[in-house]
Amino acid sequence: MGDVVKQTFRQFAYGFKDAILGIYGAYEIDTNLCTEEAIQKQKSLDSPTKPRKSELARRRENKKAKTKEQTTESQPKVRHRILMCCAWNGGVFCMSIFLFNGAILPCLKYLTYIISGDRVAHSVVWSYIRISITWIFNTLWILPLFILSKIVNSLWFQDIADAAYRKSKGRPLLLPSLSQMVADILFSIVLQSLFLIQGMLITLLPLPGLSDLIFTLHMCLLYSVYAFEYKWLNMGWGVHRRLHYIENNWSYFTGFGLPLVLMTSFTSSYLISGCVFSILFPLFIISANESEHRQYAW
């Protein structure tokens, strides 16, 4: 029993460490790729003189080399995609919320006070103006931007995961058929939704402290599954294999998801929390991709 508890906490610590240290992999992946390309070019230059080839053979080799270079250049850089996510979610979405609440609303409040001149009348008028302006801002700007962000983020997250996997482990291994892939993804979405609903229902239990702890553990596991699922799909793992792996290593994935849960729980605003999640989540995709965790035999 003591060994099981000790191993549980050890796996939890390993997961937490991999989540934090793996973020550095976003820089290492692109750096190692450039280094490998430079080494290959140097080897080709230092290679001994080969027998003279015909003009047609040389043209074919040059064409293949140019095609390979163009393919490599067209592949997205991981750091570039992460910066795009940060610029979109932090620079556009999150910054617009802060500017509206921290600059636009205070300026309008001050202007209405100057126009009205009476503090009592201003408080009544401003209450109606503030509600109307906030509703218009949320309806015409925040809601469309939020929906667009969800679509753009899903595409960029997949792009980051594929690029990171391709540059560190090689070509992704897809599931055998398209129908199996669609069924696998839909089943995974339903399972994750039910798991999230279960965690939210637990918070309604009259168990202060304990219900919050169980909900936090749910979110840690859920965020870990979000991050690792890109890697597992690229490895060709089916949903049953993924579930079995999570069940046997739940303490590791709880520790892995804890940093992201802590970073997104500092605010009660769902929009700001989602914005922070979208900024940080690509880094945890890299951490999951770089993780070399081995299944522990209980």
PDB file of C-alpha atoms in Angstrom, residues 28-29 37 55 61 79 86 124 131 133 189 197 200 203 213 236 246 260 273 280 288 295:
ATOM      1  CA  GLU A  28      14.050  23.251 -29.092  1.00  0.00           C
ATOM      2  CA  ILE A  29      12.019  21.740 -31.957  1.00  0.00           C
ATOM      3  CA  GLU A  37      19.438  20.754 -41.825  1.00  0.00           C
ATOM      4  CA  GLU A  55      23.414  16.110 -67.472  1.00  0.00           C
ATOM      5  CA  GLU A  61      18.829  15.647 -58.541  1.00  0.00           C
ATOM      6  CA  ARG A  79       7.073  28.974 -32.622  1.00  0.00           C
ATOM      7  CA  CYS A  86      -0.885  34.508 -28.578  1.00  0.00           C
ATOM      8  CA  VAL A 124     -29.566  56.707 -12.990  1.00  0.00           C
ATOM      9  CA  ILE A 131     -26.215  48.028 -19.633  1.00  0.00           C
ATOM     10  CA  ILE A 133     -23.491  49.581 -24.320  1.00  0.00           C
ATOM     11  CA  ILE A 189     -16.034  14.332 -27.745  1.00  0.00           C
ATOM     12  CA  ILE A 197     -20.658  17.496 -16.851  1.00  0.00           C
ATOM     13  CA  MET A 200     -19.627  20.302 -12.763  1.00  0.00           C
ATOM     14  CA  THR A 203     -19.462  21.058  -7.418  1.00  0.00           C
ATOM     15  CA  LEU A 213     -10.897  19.430  -4.983  1.00  0.00           C
ATOM     16  CA  GLY A 236      -2.705   6.058 -34.545  1.00  0.00           C
ATOM     17  CA  ILE A 246      -5.278   7.209 -18.956  1.00  0.00           C
ATOM     18  CA  LEU A 260      -2.913  24.825 -16.819  1.00  0.00           C
ATOM     19  CA  SER A 273     -10.326  32.209 -18.545  1.00  0.00           C
ATOM     20  CA  LEU A 280      -1.257  28.716 -22.996  1.00  0.00           C
ATOM     21  CA  ALA A 288       2.567  16.473 -24.329  1.00  0.00           C
ATOM     22  CA  GLN A 295       3.214   3.300 -18.533  1.00  0.00           C
TER      23      GLN A 295
END
